[in-house]
Coordinates of C-alpha atoms in Angstrom, one line a residue:
Chain A
X156 CA 146.7 213.4 -22.6
X157 CA 145.4 210.4 -20.8
X158 CA 144.1 210.4 -17.3
X159 CA 144.6 208.1 -14.3
X160 CA 142.2 206.2 -12.3
X161 CA 143.0 204.0 -9.2
X162 CA 141.5 202.0 -6.3
X163 CA 143.0 201.9 -2.9
X164 CA 141.6 200.1 0.2
X165 CA 141.7 201.3 3.7
X166 CA 145.4 199.9 4.1
X167 CA 146.4 202.8 1.5
X168 CA 149.2 201.3 -0.4
X169 CA 148.0 202.2 -3.8
X170 CA 146.9 205.7 -2.5
X171 CA 150.3 206.4 -1.3
X172 CA 151.7 205.3 -4.5
X173 CA 149.5 207.7 -6.5
X174 CA 150.3 210.5 -4.0
X175 CA 153.9 210.3 -4.6
X176 CA 153.4 210.0 -8.2
X177 CA 152.1 213.5 -8.0
X178 CA 149.7 213.2 -11.1
X179 CA 146.0 214.0 -10.8
X180 CA 144.1 210.7 -10.4
X181 CA 140.5 209.8 -10.0
X182 CA 139.8 207.5 -7.0
X183 CA 137.3 204.7 -7.7
X184 CA 135.2 203.4 -4.9
X185 CA 135.3 206.7 -2.8
X186 CA 131.8 207.7 -3.5
X187 CA 132.4 210.0 -6.7
X188 CA 130.6 208.9 -9.9
X189 CA 133.0 207.0 -12.1
X190 CA 131.1 208.2 -15.3
X191 CA 133.5 211.1 -15.7
X192 CA 136.1 208.4 -16.9
X193 CA 133.9 208.1 -20.1
X194 CA 135.3 211.6 -21.1
X195 CA 138.8 210.7 -22.1
X196 CA 141.3 207.9 -22.3
X197 CA 142.7 206.7 -19.0
X198 CA 145.3 204.3 -17.3
X199 CA 144.0 202.4 -14.3
X200 CA 146.1 201.5 -11.3
X201 CA 144.7 198.5 -9.5
X202 CA 145.7 196.4 -6.5
X203 CA 145.0 192.8 -6.2
X204 CA 142.9 190.9 -3.6
X205 CA 142.7 187.4 -4.8
X206 CA 142.5 184.2 -2.6
X207 CA 145.1 181.5 -3.2
X208 CA 143.2 180.4 -6.4
X209 CA 143.1 183.8 -7.9
X210 CA 139.4 184.4 -7.3
X211 CA 138.2 187.9 -6.2
X212 CA 141.3 189.6 -7.5
X213 CA 139.7 192.6 -8.7
X214 CA 138.0 195.1 -6.3
X215 CA 134.3 195.4 -6.7
X216 CA 134.3 199.3 -7.4
X217 CA 136.6 198.6 -10.3
X218 CA 134.4 195.8 -11.7
X219 CA 131.4 198.2 -11.4
X220 CA 133.1 200.9 -13.4
X221 CA 134.5 198.6 -16.0
X222 CA 131.2 197.0 -16.6
X223 CA 130.2 200.3 -18.1
X224 CA 131.1 199.9 -22.0
X225 CA 131.7 203.7 -22.3
X226 CA 134.2 203.7 -19.5
X227 CA 135.9 200.4 -20.7
X228 CA 136.3 201.8 -24.2
X229 CA 138.5 204.7 -22.7
X230 CA 140.8 202.3 -20.8
X231 CA 144.2 202.3 -22.4
X232 CA 146.1 199.9 -20.2
X233 CA 146.4 198.8 -16.5
X234 CA 149.2 198.9 -13.8
X235 CA 148.9 196.2 -11.2
X236 CA 149.9 196.6 -7.6
X237 CA 150.4 193.6 -5.4
X238 CA 153.1 191.6 -3.4
X239 CA 155.6 189.2 -4.9
X240 CA 155.0 187.1 -1.9
X241 CA 151.8 185.9 -3.4
X242 CA 153.8 183.9 -6.0
X243 CA 152.3 183.4 -9.4
X244 CA 149.4 185.6 -8.3
X245 CA 151.5 188.6 -7.7
X246 CA 149.5 191.6 -8.9
X247 CA 146.8 189.1 -10.3
X248 CA 144.2 191.9 -10.7
X249 CA 146.2 193.7 -13.2
X250 CA 146.5 190.7 -15.4
X251 CA 142.7 189.9 -15.0
X252 CA 141.7 193.3 -16.2
X253 CA 144.2 193.3 -19.1
X254 CA 142.8 190.1 -20.3
X255 CA 139.2 191.0 -19.8
X256 CA 139.3 194.3 -21.3
X257 CA 141.9 193.7 -24.1
X258 CA 144.3 196.1 -23.0
X259 CA 148.2 196.0 -22.0
X260 CA 149.4 195.2 -18.6
X261 CA 151.7 198.3 -18.4
X262 CA 153.6 197.6 -15.3
X263 CA 153.5 196.0 -11.8
X264 CA 154.8 197.2 -8.6
X265 CA 154.8 196.0 -4.9
X266 CA 152.8 197.6 -2.0
X267 CA 153.2 201.3 -2.1
X268 CA 155.9 201.2 -4.7
X269 CA 159.7 202.2 -4.6
X270 CA 161.4 205.3 -6.1
X271 CA 162.3 202.9 -9.2
X272 CA 158.7 202.2 -9.7
X273 CA 157.6 205.7 -9.6
X274 CA 160.4 206.6 -12.1
X275 CA 159.4 204.0 -14.5
X276 CA 155.7 204.7 -14.2
X277 CA 156.2 208.4 -14.8
X278 CA 158.5 207.8 -17.6
X279 CA 156.0 205.2 -19.1
X280 CA 153.2 207.5 -18.8
X281 CA 154.8 210.4 -20.4
X282 CA 155.9 208.1 -23.3
X283 CA 152.4 206.8 -23.6
X284 CA 151.2 210.4 -23.8
X285 CA 153.1 211.1 -26.7
X286 CA 152.4 208.0 -28.6
Chain B
X1309 CA 121.3 178.9 42.9
X1310 CA 120.7 182.0 40.8
X1311 CA 122.8 182.6 37.8
X1312 CA 125.1 185.7 38.5
X1313 CA 125.7 187.9 35.5
X1314 CA 129.4 189.1 35.1
X1315 CA 130.0 192.8 35.5
X1316 CA 130.5 193.5 31.9
X1317 CA 128.5 191.4 29.5
X1318 CA 130.5 188.9 27.5
X1319 CA 130.3 189.5 23.7
X1320 CA 129.6 186.8 21.3
X1321 CA 131.4 187.6 18.0
X1322 CA 128.7 188.5 15.2
X1323 CA 130.2 188.3 11.6
X1324 CA 127.0 189.8 10.3
X1325 CA 127.8 193.1 12.3
X1326 CA 131.3 194.2 11.1
X1327 CA 133.1 197.2 12.6
X1328 CA 135.8 196.9 10.1
X1329 CA 135.3 195.3 6.7
X1330 CA 139.0 194.5 6.4
X1331 CA 138.5 191.7 9.2
X1332 CA 136.1 189.7 7.0
X1333 CA 138.2 190.4 3.9
X1334 CA 141.3 189.0 5.7
X1335 CA 139.6 186.1 7.4
X1336 CA 138.3 184.9 4.1
X1337 CA 141.6 185.3 2.5
X1338 CA 143.4 183.4 5.4
X1339 CA 140.8 180.6 5.6
X1340 CA 140.8 179.9 1.9
X1341 CA 144.6 179.7 2.0
X1342 CA 144.5 177.1 4.8
X1343 CA 147.1 174.3 4.2
X1344 CA 149.0 171.5 6.0
X1345 CA 152.5 170.3 5.1
X1346 CA 151.0 166.9 4.2
X1347 CA 149.7 168.6 1.1
X1348 CA 153.3 169.0 -0.2
X1349 CA 155.0 165.9 -1.7
X1350 CA 158.3 166.7 0.3
X1351 CA 159.5 163.2 -0.2
X1352 CA 160.3 163.9 -4.0
X1353 CA 163.1 166.0 -2.7
X1354 CA 164.9 163.2 -1.2
X1355 CA 167.1 162.5 -4.2
X1356 CA 167.8 166.3 -4.4
X1357 CA 168.8 166.4 -0.8
X1358 CA 171.3 163.6 -1.3
X1359 CA 173.1 165.8 -3.8
X1360 CA 173.9 168.5 -1.3
X1361 CA 177.3 168.5 0.4
X1362 CA 177.4 168.1 4.2
X1363 CA 177.9 171.8 4.9
X1364 CA 174.9 172.7 2.6
X1365 CA 172.8 170.3 4.4
X1366 CA 173.9 171.8 7.7
X1367 CA 173.3 175.3 6.6
X1368 CA 169.7 174.3 5.3
X1369 CA 168.7 172.7 8.5
X1370 CA 170.1 175.5 10.6
X1371 CA 168.2 178.1 8.7
X1372 CA 165.1 176.2 9.0
X1373 CA 165.5 175.7 12.8
X1374 CA 166.1 179.5 12.9
X1375 CA 162.7 179.9 11.1
X1376 CA 161.1 177.4 13.5
X1377 CA 162.1 179.6 16.5
X1378 CA 160.6 182.8 14.9
X1379 CA 157.3 180.8 14.1
X1380 CA 157.2 179.5 17.5
X1381 CA 157.7 182.9 19.1
X1382 CA 154.8 184.3 16.8
X1383 CA 152.5 181.4 17.6
X1384 CA 152.9 181.3 21.4
X1385 CA 153.7 184.9 22.3
X1386 CA 153.2 187.4 19.4
X1387 CA 149.7 186.7 17.9
X1388 CA 148.3 186.1 21.4
X1389 CA 149.8 189.3 22.6
X1390 CA 148.2 191.1 19.7
X1391 CA 144.9 189.5 20.5
X1392 CA 144.7 191.3 23.9
X1393 CA 144.8 194.6 22.0
X1394 CA 142.3 193.7 19.3
X1395 CA 139.9 196.6 18.8
X1396 CA 137.2 194.3 17.3
X1397 CA 135.9 190.9 18.1
X1398 CA 136.6 189.9 14.6
X1399 CA 140.2 191.1 14.8
X1400 CA 140.7 188.7 17.7
X1401 CA 139.3 185.8 15.6
X1402 CA 141.5 186.7 12.6
X1403 CA 144.6 186.7 15.1
X1404 CA 143.7 183.3 16.4
X1405 CA 143.9 182.1 12.7
X1406 CA 147.1 183.8 12.4
X1407 CA 148.5 182.1 15.8
X1408 CA 147.3 178.8 14.6
X1409 CA 149.0 179.1 11.1
X1410 CA 152.2 180.0 12.7
X1411 CA 152.0 176.8 14.6
X1412 CA 151.5 174.9 11.1
X1413 CA 154.5 176.7 9.9
X1414 CA 156.7 175.7 12.9
X1415 CA 155.3 172.2 12.5
X1416 CA 156.2 172.1 8.7
X1417 CA 159.8 172.6 9.3
X1418 CA 159.8 169.5 11.2
X1419 CA 157.9 167.6 8.3
X1420 CA 160.9 168.7 6.1
X1421 CA 163.3 167.3 8.7
X1422 CA 161.6 163.9 9.1
X1423 CA 161.4 163.6 5.4
X1424 CA 165.1 164.7 4.5
X1425 CA 167.3 164.5 7.6
X1426 CA 168.7 162.2 10.2
X1427 CA 167.7 162.7 13.9
X1428 CA 171.3 163.6 14.8
X1429 CA 171.6 166.4 12.1
X1430 CA 168.3 167.9 13.3
X1431 CA 169.1 167.6 17.1
X1432 CA 172.3 169.3 16.4
X1433 CA 170.7 172.2 14.6
X1434 CA 168.1 172.7 17.4
X1435 CA 170.9 172.9 19.7
X1436 CA 172.6 175.4 17.5
X1437 CA 169.5 177.4 17.4
X1438 CA 169.5 177.5 21.0
X1439 CA 173.0 178.6 21.4
X1440 CA 173.3 181.0 18.4
X1441 CA 173.7 184.5 19.9
X1442 CA 172.4 186.3 16.9
X1443 CA 169.2 184.2 16.4
X1444 CA 168.5 184.5 20.2
X1445 CA 169.1 188.2 20.1
X1446 CA 166.6 188.9 17.3
X1447 CA 164.0 186.8 19.0
X1448 CA 164.7 188.6 22.3
X1449 CA 164.3 192.0 20.7
X1450 CA 160.9 191.1 19.3
X1451 CA 159.8 189.3 22.6
X1452 CA 160.8 192.5 24.6
X1453 CA 158.4 194.6 22.5
X1454 CA 155.6 192.0 22.9
X1455 CA 156.1 192.0 26.7
X1456 CA 156.7 195.8 27.5
X1457 CA 155.3 197.5 24.4
X1458 CA 152.2 199.4 23.9
X1459 CA 149.6 198.1 21.5
X1460 CA 151.1 200.0 18.5
X1461 CA 154.7 198.9 19.4
X1462 CA 153.6 195.4 19.4
X1463 CA 152.1 195.7 16.0
X1464 CA 155.3 197.1 14.6
X1465 CA 157.6 194.4 16.2
X1466 CA 155.2 191.7 14.7
X1467 CA 155.3 193.2 11.3
X1468 CA 159.1 193.4 11.5
X1469 CA 159.1 189.7 12.5
X1470 CA 156.7 188.5 9.8
X1471 CA 157.7 190.8 6.9
X1472 CA 161.6 191.2 7.6
X1473 CA 163.1 188.7 10.1
X1474 CA 162.0 185.6 8.1
X1475 CA 163.7 186.6 5.0
X1476 CA 167.4 185.6 5.8
X1477 CA 165.8 182.3 6.1
X1478 CA 163.5 182.3 3.1
X1479 CA 166.3 183.3 1.0
X1480 CA 167.9 179.8 1.0
X1481 CA 165.1 177.6 -0.2
X1482 CA 164.5 180.3 -3.0
X1483 CA 168.0 180.1 -3.9
X1484 CA 168.0 176.2 -3.9
X1485 CA 164.8 176.3 -6.1
X1486 CA 166.5 178.7 -8.5
X1487 CA 169.1 176.0 -9.0
X1488 CA 166.5 173.3 -9.5
X1489 CA 167.1 171.9 -5.9
X1490 CA 164.6 171.1 -3.2
X1491 CA 161.7 172.3 -5.3
X1492 CA 159.0 170.6 -3.2
X1493 CA 160.4 172.1 -0.2
X1494 CA 160.4 175.5 -1.9
X1495 CA 156.8 175.0 -2.8
X1496 CA 156.1 174.6 1.0
X1497 CA 158.1 177.7 1.9
X1498 CA 156.1 179.7 -0.6
X1499 CA 152.9 178.7 1.1
X1500 CA 154.5 180.0 4.3
X1501 CA 155.7 183.2 2.6
X1502 CA 152.1 183.8 1.1
X1503 CA 150.6 183.7 4.7
X1504 CA 153.2 185.8 6.2
X1505 CA 152.5 188.5 3.6
X1506 CA 148.8 188.5 4.6
X1507 CA 149.7 188.6 8.3
X1508 CA 152.2 191.6 7.7
X1509 CA 149.7 193.3 5.5
X1510 CA 146.7 192.8 8.1
X1511 CA 148.6 193.7 11.3
X1512 CA 150.3 196.7 9.3
X1513 CA 146.8 197.8 8.5
X1514 CA 145.7 197.7 11.9
X1515 CA 148.8 199.5 13.0
X1516 CA 148.1 202.3 10.7
X1517 CA 144.4 202.4 11.9
X1518 CA 145.6 202.6 15.5
X1519 CA 148.2 205.3 14.5
X1520 CA 145.4 207.4 13.0
X1521 CA 143.7 207.7 16.5
X1522 CA 146.6 209.3 18.4
X1523 CA 148.2 212.6 18.5
X1524 CA 150.9 213.9 16.3
X1525 CA 153.4 213.7 19.1
X1526 CA 152.6 210.1 19.9
X1527 CA 152.8 209.3 16.1
X1528 CA 156.4 210.7 16.0
X1529 CA 157.3 208.7 19.2
X1530 CA 155.9 205.5 17.7
X1531 CA 157.8 206.1 14.4
X1532 CA 161.1 206.7 16.3
X1533 CA 160.5 203.5 18.0
X1534 CA 159.8 201.6 14.9
X1535 CA 162.7 203.0 13.0
X1536 CA 165.1 202.3 15.9
X1537 CA 163.7 198.7 16.4
X1538 CA 164.3 198.0 12.7
X1539 CA 167.8 199.4 12.7
X1540 CA 168.6 197.1 15.8
X1541 CA 167.0 194.0 14.1
X1542 CA 168.9 194.8 10.8
X1543 CA 172.3 195.0 12.8
X1544 CA 171.5 191.6 14.2
X1545 CA 170.4 190.3 10.9
X1546 CA 173.5 191.2 9.0
X1547 CA 175.6 189.4 11.7
X1548 CA 173.3 186.3 11.5
X1549 CA 173.4 186.4 7.7
X1550 CA 177.3 186.6 7.6
X1551 CA 177.5 183.7 10.1
X1552 CA 175.2 181.6 7.8
X1553 CA 176.1 182.7 4.4
X1554 CA 179.9 183.7 4.3
X1555 CA 180.7 180.0 3.8
X1556 CA 179.0 179.6 0.3
X1557 CA 179.8 183.3 -0.6
X1558 CA 176.1 184.3 -0.5
X1559 CA 176.0 187.2 2.2
X1560 CA 176.1 190.1 -0.2
X1561 CA 173.1 188.6 -2.2
X1562 CA 171.2 187.9 1.1
X1563 CA 171.7 191.4 2.3
X1564 CA 170.0 193.0 -0.7
X1565 CA 167.2 190.5 0.0
X1566 CA 167.1 191.9 3.5
X1567 CA 167.0 195.4 2.5
X1568 CA 164.3 194.7 0.0
X1569 CA 162.0 193.0 2.7
X1570 CA 162.8 195.7 5.4
X1571 CA 161.5 198.2 2.9
X1572 CA 158.3 196.2 2.5
X1573 CA 157.9 195.7 6.1
X1574 CA 158.1 199.5 6.5
X1575 CA 155.6 199.9 3.7
X1576 CA 153.2 197.6 5.6
X1577 CA 153.3 200.1 8.4
X1578 CA 152.6 202.9 6.1
X1579 CA 156.2 204.3 6.3
X1580 CA 158.7 205.1 3.6
X1581 CA 161.4 202.6 2.7
X1582 CA 164.7 202.8 4.7
X1583 CA 167.1 201.4 2.1
X1584 CA 167.8 203.1 -1.3
X1585 CA 166.8 201.4 -4.5
X1586 CA 170.2 200.1 -5.4
X1587 CA 170.8 198.5 -2.0
X1588 CA 167.4 196.7 -2.3
X1589 CA 168.0 195.3 -5.9
X1590 CA 167.3 191.7 -5.4
X1591 CA 168.9 188.9 -7.6
X1592 CA 166.3 188.3 -10.4
X1593 CA 166.7 184.5 -9.9
X1594 CA 165.6 184.8 -6.4
X1595 CA 162.7 187.2 -7.4
X1596 CA 161.5 184.6 -10.0
X1597 CA 161.7 181.8 -7.4
X1598 CA 159.5 183.9 -5.2
X1599 CA 156.8 184.4 -7.9
X1600 CA 157.4 181.6 -10.5
X1601 CA 155.2 181.7 -13.6
X1602 CA 154.7 185.5 -12.8
X1603 CA 157.1 186.5 -15.6
X1604 CA 158.1 190.1 -16.0
X1605 CA 155.7 192.0 -18.2
X1606 CA 157.6 195.2 -17.8
X1607 CA 156.3 197.3 -20.6
X1608 CA 157.2 200.6 -19.0
X1609 CA 160.9 199.9 -18.4
X1610 CA 161.4 198.4 -21.8
X1611 CA 163.0 195.2 -20.4
X1612 CA 160.1 193.1 -20.9
X1613 CA 159.9 191.3 -24.3
X1614 CA 156.0 191.1 -24.4
X1615 CA 153.1 192.3 -22.4
X1616 CA 149.8 190.6 -21.6
X1617 CA 147.0 191.5 -23.9
X1618 CA 143.7 189.8 -23.6
X1619 CA 140.9 188.6 -25.9
X1620 CA 137.6 189.0 -24.1
X1621 CA 135.8 192.2 -24.1
X1622 CA 132.2 191.7 -22.9
X1623 CA 132.4 191.8 -19.1
X1624 CA 129.8 190.8 -16.6
X1625 CA 130.0 191.0 -12.8
X1626 CA 129.8 187.1 -12.9
X1627 CA 132.9 186.8 -15.1
X1628 CA 135.0 188.5 -12.3
X1629 CA 134.1 185.5 -9.8
X1630 CA 133.6 187.4 -6.6

């Protein structure tokens, strides 16, 4: 069974999504050592912070973790969080990570996600688990 | 004559001593997003404007005067009212950027008007905006909160204006754009939408920070206020929407968009959505007009035909461009 890792900033949208998802998840950037992610495959849930040109989309604690090849090797896929109001850059961090790390962008949701988003991600992760 | 120091020392803003990292993050975001309407080649929409029927032109100008009114409120009353409550000097500076950009937004609609419309059409629409009871009512509801509310109530009202009230208006240029009409105007509106998203996010964040400082009873009181205000605003919005969009038969579609944006406004405040998922399901053409080129890679729901998968594997900090 794969694990789950996420980043959430002080505004807490992604954190609220993870809470409602109700699955155990490792929080990046909260002080805990991310090397535990080397142990088994995981899916990353990551919000986006880019400027209007797409720069700086991926939060630094996520970059630091993914710069460890042993962690990167366990990354199965990424779920991007964001806001469609950012136009073509909606959930840009998810796309950047997928391209950098050669993994699928599994899903995107807005802000703290809706019930529909939660159901799709639960279903998607369960399927992913069986695969 | 001797210099007299004021009773409390005035504080110069020091951006190298942050009390809240989010202030600098949002300042950088907003300043790098800075734009002016002259950047958008609105005159390319002149031929498209000429294809609209008279009632479609009237609707479009009315919608834009309605948006102008809300931007004016936010520029002259909303953002300055929030500045008085700022808890850090950097927050005050960010709000001054927000106030100015609201003036840019209000000014942009006049750029659209001077490019596309006749003076008579525009004057008539501005009169309409002053006389329309629903539009005046929604602005008044927000102004009441700005004038009489406490700091948390003012922030909630501001987020509702930025993340909810604008969208009955934003719908129309997105709808035109989905039909390949007024596409340059839509580009300008997307710049406004992008700014409003950052404003709603930031003020919603400051709201949540403030809420964490107060008692459970006070939190409950604020939540009651917020939900009762959004109900009141929603009621007015549905009447405003019907008046504008019954003609072209779009009211139902716009209402879904209102529900979707009301839910997002509540999320910015850290609250749960109000409208159920089916009621907040937005016409996909409008969603793709909002975020063009960001096609649906919906691997988990099975509706996406493909998903993004990249090439590069080696990553260095520099690659990520921060």
